Coordinates of C-alpha atoms in Angstrom, one line a residue:
M1 CA -7.7 20.8 30.0
S2 CA -6.9 20.3 26.5
D3 CA -3.3 18.8 26.1
E4 CA -3.0 21.6 23.4
S5 CA -3.7 25.1 24.1
P6 CA -5.1 27.1 21.1
A7 CA -3.0 29.5 19.7
P8 CA -3.5 33.3 20.8
S9 CA -5.4 35.2 18.2
D10 CA -6.6 38.6 18.0
G11 CA -9.4 40.8 16.6
P12 CA -12.7 39.3 15.5
A13 CA -11.3 35.7 15.3
G14 CA -10.1 35.8 19.0
L15 CA -13.5 37.0 19.9
R16 CA -15.6 34.5 18.2
A17 CA -13.4 31.7 19.9
L18 CA -15.0 33.2 23.5
L19 CA -18.7 33.6 22.4
P20 CA -20.8 30.7 23.1
D21 CA -20.7 27.8 20.6
L22 CA -23.8 28.0 18.8
S23 CA -23.6 24.6 17.2
P24 CA -26.5 22.7 19.0
W25 CA -28.7 25.7 18.0
R26 CA -28.2 25.9 14.2
A27 CA -28.3 22.3 14.0
S28 CA -31.3 20.8 16.0
R29 CA -34.9 22.4 15.6
D30 CA -36.1 20.8 19.0
F31 CA -32.8 22.1 20.7
R32 CA -34.0 25.4 19.8
R33 CA -37.6 25.1 20.9
L34 CA -36.8 23.4 23.8
W35 CA -34.2 26.5 24.7
V36 CA -36.9 29.3 23.9
A37 CA -39.7 27.4 25.9
G38 CA -37.3 27.1 29.2
L39 CA -36.3 30.8 28.6
I40 CA -40.0 31.5 28.6
T41 CA -40.6 29.4 31.5
N42 CA -38.0 30.8 33.7
F43 CA -39.2 34.1 33.7
G44 CA -42.6 33.4 34.6
S45 CA -41.5 31.4 36.9
F46 CA -39.0 34.0 38.7
L47 CA -42.4 36.0 39.2
T48 CA -44.2 33.4 41.2
F49 CA -40.9 32.7 43.1
V50 CA -40.7 36.4 44.3
A51 CA -44.9 36.8 44.6
L52 CA -45.1 33.4 46.7
P53 CA -43.2 34.5 49.6
V54 CA -44.4 38.0 49.6
Q55 CA -48.0 36.9 50.0
I56 CA -47.2 34.7 52.7
K57 CA -45.2 37.7 54.4
E58 CA -48.6 39.6 53.7
L59 CA -51.0 37.3 55.2
T60 CA -49.0 35.8 58.1
G61 CA -46.6 38.9 59.0
S62 CA -44.3 35.7 60.1
A63 CA -40.6 35.1 58.7
A64 CA -40.9 31.1 59.8
A65 CA -44.1 31.0 57.8
V66 CA -42.1 32.2 54.8
G67 CA -39.0 30.1 55.7
A68 CA -41.6 26.9 56.0
I69 CA -42.3 26.8 52.0
G70 CA -38.4 25.4 51.7
A71 CA -39.3 22.7 54.1
V72 CA -42.8 21.9 52.2
E73 CA -40.7 21.5 48.8
L74 CA -38.0 19.4 50.1
V75 CA -39.6 16.2 50.4
P76 CA -41.2 16.2 46.8
L77 CA -38.0 17.2 45.4
V78 CA -36.5 14.2 47.0
V79 CA -39.2 11.9 46.3
F80 CA -40.3 12.9 42.8
G81 CA -37.0 13.7 41.3
L82 CA -35.8 9.9 41.8
Y83 CA -39.0 8.7 40.7
G84 CA -39.2 11.0 38.0
G85 CA -35.9 9.6 36.8
A86 CA -37.5 6.4 36.4
L87 CA -40.5 7.5 34.5
A88 CA -38.1 9.6 32.2
D89 CA -36.7 6.3 31.1
A90 CA -39.5 4.5 30.8
W91 CA -41.9 6.8 29.1
D92 CA -42.1 8.8 26.2
K93 CA -40.1 12.5 27.3
R94 CA -41.8 14.8 25.3
K95 CA -45.2 13.8 26.7
L96 CA -43.9 13.8 30.1
I97 CA -42.4 17.4 29.7
V98 CA -45.8 18.6 28.3
W99 CA -48.1 17.4 31.2
T100 CA -45.7 18.3 33.9
E101 CA -45.6 21.6 32.2
A102 CA -49.2 21.9 32.0
G103 CA -49.7 20.6 35.4
Q104 CA -47.7 23.8 36.7
G105 CA -49.4 26.0 34.6
L106 CA -52.9 24.6 36.4
L107 CA -51.0 25.2 39.7
C108 CA -50.4 28.8 39.0
A109 CA -53.7 29.3 37.9
A110 CA -55.0 28.0 41.2
L111 CA -52.3 31.0 42.9
L112 CA -54.2 33.5 40.6
V113 CA -57.7 32.4 41.6
N114 CA -56.7 32.4 45.2
A115 CA -55.1 35.9 45.2
L116 CA -58.2 37.5 43.4
L117 CA -60.3 36.0 46.6
P118 CA -61.6 38.9 49.1
S119 CA -59.6 36.7 51.7
P120 CA -57.2 34.7 50.3
A121 CA -55.9 31.8 52.4
V122 CA -52.7 31.0 53.5
W123 CA -53.0 26.6 52.6
P124 CA -53.4 26.8 49.1
L125 CA -50.0 28.6 49.1
Y126 CA -47.8 25.9 50.4
V127 CA -50.2 23.1 48.5
V128 CA -49.1 24.5 45.2
A129 CA -45.6 25.0 46.5
A130 CA -45.7 21.2 47.5
F131 CA -46.8 20.0 43.9
T132 CA -45.1 22.7 42.1
S133 CA -41.8 21.4 43.6
A134 CA -42.9 17.4 42.8
L135 CA -43.9 18.3 39.3
G136 CA -40.8 20.1 38.7
A137 CA -38.9 17.3 40.2
V138 CA -40.6 14.9 37.6
Q139 CA -39.9 16.9 34.6
R140 CA -36.4 17.7 35.0
P141 CA -35.2 14.1 34.4
A142 CA -37.0 14.3 31.2
L143 CA -35.4 17.6 30.2
D144 CA -31.9 16.5 31.1
S145 CA -32.6 13.4 29.1
L146 CA -33.9 14.7 26.4
I147 CA -30.9 16.7 25.5
P148 CA -28.7 13.8 24.4
R149 CA -31.2 12.6 22.0
I150 CA -31.7 16.0 20.2
V151 CA -28.1 17.4 20.0
A152 CA -25.2 15.5 18.3
H153 CA -22.6 14.0 20.8
E154 CA -19.6 16.2 20.1
D155 CA -22.3 19.5 20.6
L156 CA -23.2 18.3 24.2
P157 CA -20.5 20.5 25.9
A158 CA -21.9 23.6 23.9
A159 CA -25.6 22.7 24.8
A160 CA -24.6 22.7 28.8
S161 CA -23.2 26.2 28.1
L162 CA -26.2 27.4 26.4
N163 CA -28.7 25.8 28.8
A164 CA -26.6 27.2 31.7
L165 CA -26.8 30.8 29.9
R166 CA -30.3 30.5 29.5
W167 CA -30.6 30.1 33.5
Q168 CA -28.3 32.7 34.3
V169 CA -30.3 35.1 32.1
G170 CA -33.5 34.4 33.9
G171 CA -31.7 34.3 37.3
I172 CA -30.5 38.0 36.6
A173 CA -33.3 39.5 34.7
G174 CA -36.4 37.4 36.1
P175 CA -35.8 38.7 39.9
A176 CA -36.1 42.5 38.7
L177 CA -38.9 42.0 36.5
A178 CA -40.8 40.3 39.2
G179 CA -39.9 42.9 41.7
V180 CA -41.3 45.5 39.8
V181 CA -44.4 43.3 38.5
V182 CA -45.4 42.8 42.6
A183 CA -44.4 46.3 43.7
Y184 CA -46.3 47.9 41.0
A185 CA -48.7 45.7 39.9
G186 CA -49.9 43.3 42.7
L187 CA -49.5 39.7 43.2
G188 CA -52.2 38.8 40.9
W189 CA -50.4 40.3 37.8
A190 CA -47.6 38.2 38.7
Y191 CA -49.4 34.8 38.8
A192 CA -51.1 36.0 35.5
V193 CA -48.0 36.5 33.8
D194 CA -46.7 33.7 35.0
L195 CA -50.0 31.8 33.8
V196 CA -49.2 33.3 30.4
T197 CA -45.7 31.9 30.2
F198 CA -47.0 28.3 30.9
A199 CA -49.3 28.3 28.2
A200 CA -46.4 29.8 25.5
S201 CA -44.2 27.1 26.7
V202 CA -46.7 24.2 26.6
A203 CA -46.9 25.4 22.7
L204 CA -43.5 25.2 22.3
V205 CA -42.8 22.1 23.6
A206 CA -45.9 20.4 22.2
G207 CA -43.9 20.8 18.9
L208 CA -41.0 18.5 20.1
G209 CA -40.4 15.3 18.3
A210 CA -41.4 12.5 19.9
C211 CA -38.9 10.7 22.0
P212 CA -40.2 7.3 23.0
A213 CA -38.3 5.1 25.7
S214 CA -35.4 3.1 24.6
H215 CA -35.8 -0.7 24.1
E216 CA -33.5 -1.2 27.1
A217 CA -35.4 0.8 29.4
R218 CA -37.1 -0.3 32.5
K219 CA -40.4 0.0 33.9
P220 CA -40.7 2.7 36.5
S221 CA -40.1 1.2 40.3
W222 CA -38.0 1.5 43.1
K223 CA -35.9 -1.7 42.1
A224 CA -35.4 0.6 38.7
I225 CA -34.3 3.2 40.6
A226 CA -31.9 1.1 42.8
E227 CA -30.3 -0.2 39.8
G228 CA -29.5 3.9 38.6
A229 CA -28.0 4.2 42.3
R230 CA -25.7 1.3 42.0
Y231 CA -24.7 2.2 38.2
A232 CA -23.8 5.9 39.6
W233 CA -21.8 4.3 42.6
N234 CA -20.1 2.0 40.3
R235 CA -19.3 4.9 38.2
K236 CA -16.5 6.9 40.6
E237 CA -16.1 9.9 38.3
L238 CA -19.8 10.3 38.1
L239 CA -20.1 10.0 41.8
G240 CA -17.3 12.8 42.2
T241 CA -19.2 15.3 40.5
Y242 CA -22.3 14.2 42.6
A243 CA -20.5 15.1 45.9
I244 CA -18.1 17.8 45.2
D245 CA -21.8 19.8 43.8
L246 CA -23.6 18.5 47.2
A247 CA -20.6 19.7 49.2
A248 CA -19.8 22.6 47.5
M249 CA -23.3 23.9 47.7
F250 CA -24.0 22.7 51.4
L251 CA -20.8 23.9 52.8
A252 CA -20.3 27.8 50.8
M253 CA -23.9 28.7 49.7
P254 CA -24.1 32.0 51.4
L255 CA -27.6 33.4 50.3
A256 CA -29.3 33.2 53.7
V257 CA -27.0 35.4 55.3
L258 CA -26.4 38.0 52.3
P259 CA -29.1 40.3 54.2
F260 CA -26.9 40.3 57.6
L261 CA -23.7 40.7 55.8
A262 CA -24.7 43.6 53.9
D263 CA -26.0 45.2 57.4
E264 CA -22.2 44.3 58.8
L265 CA -20.7 46.1 55.9
D266 CA -23.0 49.0 56.4
A267 CA -24.1 48.8 53.0
A268 CA -27.9 47.9 53.1
W269 CA -28.2 49.5 49.2
S270 CA -26.1 46.5 48.1
L271 CA -28.2 43.5 48.8
G272 CA -29.6 43.2 45.7
L273 CA -26.3 43.3 44.0
M274 CA -25.1 40.9 46.4
Y275 CA -28.2 38.6 45.3
A276 CA -27.7 39.3 41.6
A277 CA -23.3 38.9 41.9
I278 CA -23.4 35.0 41.8
P279 CA -25.7 34.8 38.8
A280 CA -23.8 37.6 37.0
G281 CA -20.3 35.7 37.4
S282 CA -22.2 33.1 35.8
L283 CA -23.5 35.0 32.9
L284 CA -20.0 36.1 32.1
V285 CA -18.7 32.6 32.0
G286 CA -21.9 31.6 29.8
V287 CA -21.6 34.8 27.4
T288 CA -17.7 33.7 26.9
S289 CA -17.8 30.1 26.9
G290 CA -16.9 29.3 23.7
W291 CA -13.6 27.6 25.2
T292 CA -15.6 24.9 26.9
S293 CA -15.9 22.9 23.7
R294 CA -12.0 22.9 23.5
V295 CA -11.6 21.1 27.0
H296 CA -11.1 17.4 27.3
R297 CA -10.3 16.8 30.8
H298 CA -13.6 17.7 32.6
G299 CA -13.4 16.3 35.9
R300 CA -10.4 18.3 36.8
M301 CA -12.0 21.6 35.5
V302 CA -15.1 20.3 38.0
V303 CA -12.6 20.1 40.8
L304 CA -10.7 23.5 39.9
A305 CA -13.8 25.0 39.5
A306 CA -15.5 23.6 42.8
A307 CA -12.8 24.6 44.5
G308 CA -12.0 28.0 43.3
W309 CA -16.3 28.7 44.3
G310 CA -15.0 27.8 48.1
V311 CA -12.0 30.1 47.9
A312 CA -14.4 33.0 46.4
I313 CA -17.2 32.4 49.0
A314 CA -14.0 32.4 52.0
A315 CA -12.8 35.6 50.6
A316 CA -15.7 37.4 50.6
G317 CA -16.7 36.2 54.4
V318 CA -12.7 38.0 54.8
A319 CA -13.2 41.1 52.6
G320 CA -14.2 44.4 54.7
N321 CA -14.9 46.4 51.4
V322 CA -18.6 46.2 50.0
W323 CA -17.3 45.9 46.7
L324 CA -14.3 43.3 47.3
V325 CA -17.6 41.1 48.4
L326 CA -19.5 41.9 45.4
L327 CA -16.0 41.1 43.3
C328 CA -15.4 37.7 45.2
L329 CA -19.3 36.7 44.6
V330 CA -18.9 37.4 40.9
L331 CA -15.8 35.2 40.7
G332 CA -17.8 32.9 42.8
G333 CA -20.5 32.7 40.4
A334 CA -18.2 32.4 37.6
C335 CA -16.4 29.1 39.1
D336 CA -20.0 27.6 39.8
M337 CA -20.8 28.0 36.2
V338 CA -17.7 26.4 35.0
S339 CA -18.3 23.5 37.1
G340 CA -21.8 23.0 36.1
I341 CA -20.8 23.0 32.4
F342 CA -18.3 20.2 32.9
R343 CA -20.7 18.0 35.2
G344 CA -23.5 18.2 32.3
A345 CA -21.1 17.7 29.7
M346 CA -19.9 14.4 31.6
W347 CA -23.4 13.2 32.7
N348 CA -24.5 13.1 28.7
Q349 CA -21.5 11.9 27.3
T350 CA -21.2 9.1 29.2
I351 CA -24.3 7.6 30.7
P352 CA -26.3 5.4 28.3
D353 CA -29.7 6.4 27.2
E354 CA -31.4 3.6 29.1
L355 CA -30.0 5.2 32.4
R356 CA -30.1 8.6 31.5
G357 CA -33.4 9.6 33.1
R358 CA -32.6 7.6 36.5
L359 CA -29.1 9.3 36.9
A360 CA -30.5 12.8 35.9
G361 CA -32.8 12.0 39.2
I362 CA -29.6 11.5 41.1
E363 CA -28.4 14.7 39.5
L364 CA -31.3 16.8 40.6
L365 CA -30.8 15.9 44.0
S366 CA -27.2 16.9 43.9
Y367 CA -27.7 20.2 42.6
S368 CA -31.1 20.8 44.3
V369 CA -30.7 19.7 47.9
G370 CA -27.4 21.1 48.6
P371 CA -28.6 24.6 48.2
Q372 CA -31.5 24.0 50.1
L373 CA -29.7 22.5 52.9
G374 CA -26.7 25.2 52.8
Q375 CA -29.1 27.5 53.7
V376 CA -30.0 25.9 57.3
R377 CA -26.1 25.4 57.7
A378 CA -25.2 29.2 56.8
G379 CA -27.9 30.2 59.1
G380 CA -27.4 28.1 62.3
M381 CA -23.7 28.9 61.4
A382 CA -24.2 32.5 62.0
A383 CA -26.1 32.4 64.9
L384 CA -23.3 30.5 66.7
A385 CA -20.3 32.4 65.3
G386 CA -21.2 35.5 63.7
V387 CA -22.2 36.2 59.9
R388 CA -18.7 36.7 58.7
A389 CA -17.6 33.6 60.3
S390 CA -20.2 31.4 58.4
V391 CA -19.3 32.9 55.1
W392 CA -15.4 32.5 55.3
S393 CA -15.6 28.8 57.0
G394 CA -18.2 27.5 55.0
G395 CA -16.0 28.7 51.9
L396 CA -12.7 27.1 53.3
L397 CA -14.6 23.5 54.5
C398 CA -15.7 23.6 50.5
A399 CA -12.3 24.2 49.0
G400 CA -10.9 21.5 51.8
A401 CA -13.9 19.0 51.2
V402 CA -13.4 19.2 47.1
G403 CA -9.9 18.5 47.8
L404 CA -10.5 15.4 50.1
L405 CA -13.1 14.2 47.4
A406 CA -10.3 14.9 44.4
L407 CA -8.1 12.5 46.4
C408 CA -10.5 9.6 47.4
L409 CA -11.7 9.7 43.8
P410 CA -8.7 9.8 41.3
K411 CA -11.0 8.6 38.2
L412 CA -12.4 12.1 38.2
M413 CA -9.2 14.1 37.8
T414 CA -8.1 11.4 35.5
Y415 CA -11.1 11.4 33.1
D416 CA -10.8 12.6 29.6
V417 CA -13.7 12.8 27.3
R418 CA -11.3 11.5 24.2
T419 CA -10.4 8.3 26.1
N420 CA -12.8 7.5 29.1
E421 CA -14.4 4.2 28.0
H422 CA -18.0 4.9 28.7
A423 CA -17.5 8.2 26.6
V424 CA -15.7 6.2 23.5
R425 CA -18.7 3.6 23.8
L426 CA -21.6 6.1 23.8
R427 CA -19.9 8.1 20.9
E428 CA -19.3 5.0 18.9
K429 CA -23.0 4.1 19.7
R430 CA -24.6 7.3 18.5
A431 CA -22.2 7.6 15.3
A432 CA -23.5 4.1 14.4
A433 CA -27.2 5.4 14.8
V434 CA -29.1 7.3 12.0
P435 CA -29.0 11.0 13.2
A436 CA -32.4 11.8 14.3
V437 CA -32.1 15.4 15.6
V438 CA -29.6 17.2 13.2
E439 CA -31.5 19.3 10.8
G440 CA -30.9 23.1 9.6

């Protein structure tokens, strides 16, 4: 953390110190557009996120068929996430975002047409899921690498907090809205509303300023991707953020076994609260994230927060009272949010522009593949040792793995944004350039 702790303050001033730092929102029109577009898309996407497995369940009656969605999405996520990073470095990021957003809208339209047929087919649902995963994997590195272009260097931690807050608002309200729409209006309406949100977000991102590739960028190729991977390998503090997030999500993500945990606690009514508890904890950090802009030792915070996530999940597996379990999940979500804020700050404040897209592709894998594989681990461990053992053992393994990685990668623990050579170089480079995005 910062070497000097802010003096305690009372009243409105103390409250303002906790509230999110809105500097990126006030300073950058493009950031405002991107934030609002993301919020709209997030709500709409949760409609399809809920409707798609419901429709497969209705058409097949098979849990395995529903679970196959994850397998269908995984390969495009890996392949196109890496190649999408190379595209983000070589192409105009705004155009890439607009076209991938429009493509996802067309895929949503295909789901709507299929749902309106007298006898909807199953195979288009998997095809759309695969292509949506591919387009999302191409788009995300462009979105992540655009942020350092449109936000002042010193405001990047605040931007990370605001973007995470946007995701958490959608993560709580989106599924709730989706459940109501699917249950009372039907699948067709869910896809239709999602299509409208895509149209709105395309209109917003189309108004972003041009964001061409940097002069040092290389053409997209697997050789360029390998160059990005070598850079990440040589930056041990970055490597630590990827490894820690992957370990935390793989070892301690409990979502797959929450329905069974609710049953073991004789509290089937609590399942919805369990699913909402982790994003609720993240939201609590998001709305009180003003303090994050005053922290300088980001690597240390990543380690402590990831270990805290593991301990909280382990406690949820041990607790015998459902309210204690919910509290532990909330605390876990809060720790995960803190880790995410400081990982994002490290990435955006130290990675050079010409490599930002390719490194964003690697980041996409670190925070996307882990949770998906974590569901497999949690389910398999529950089958072998029981639900509670699956949860608490995963949390303890997570805390242990994080500690081991911190010992093996000391540069992560000593990282300080004020003195890190990569952060200093990038800060000086941006200070010397003419500001392109800061506007009232």
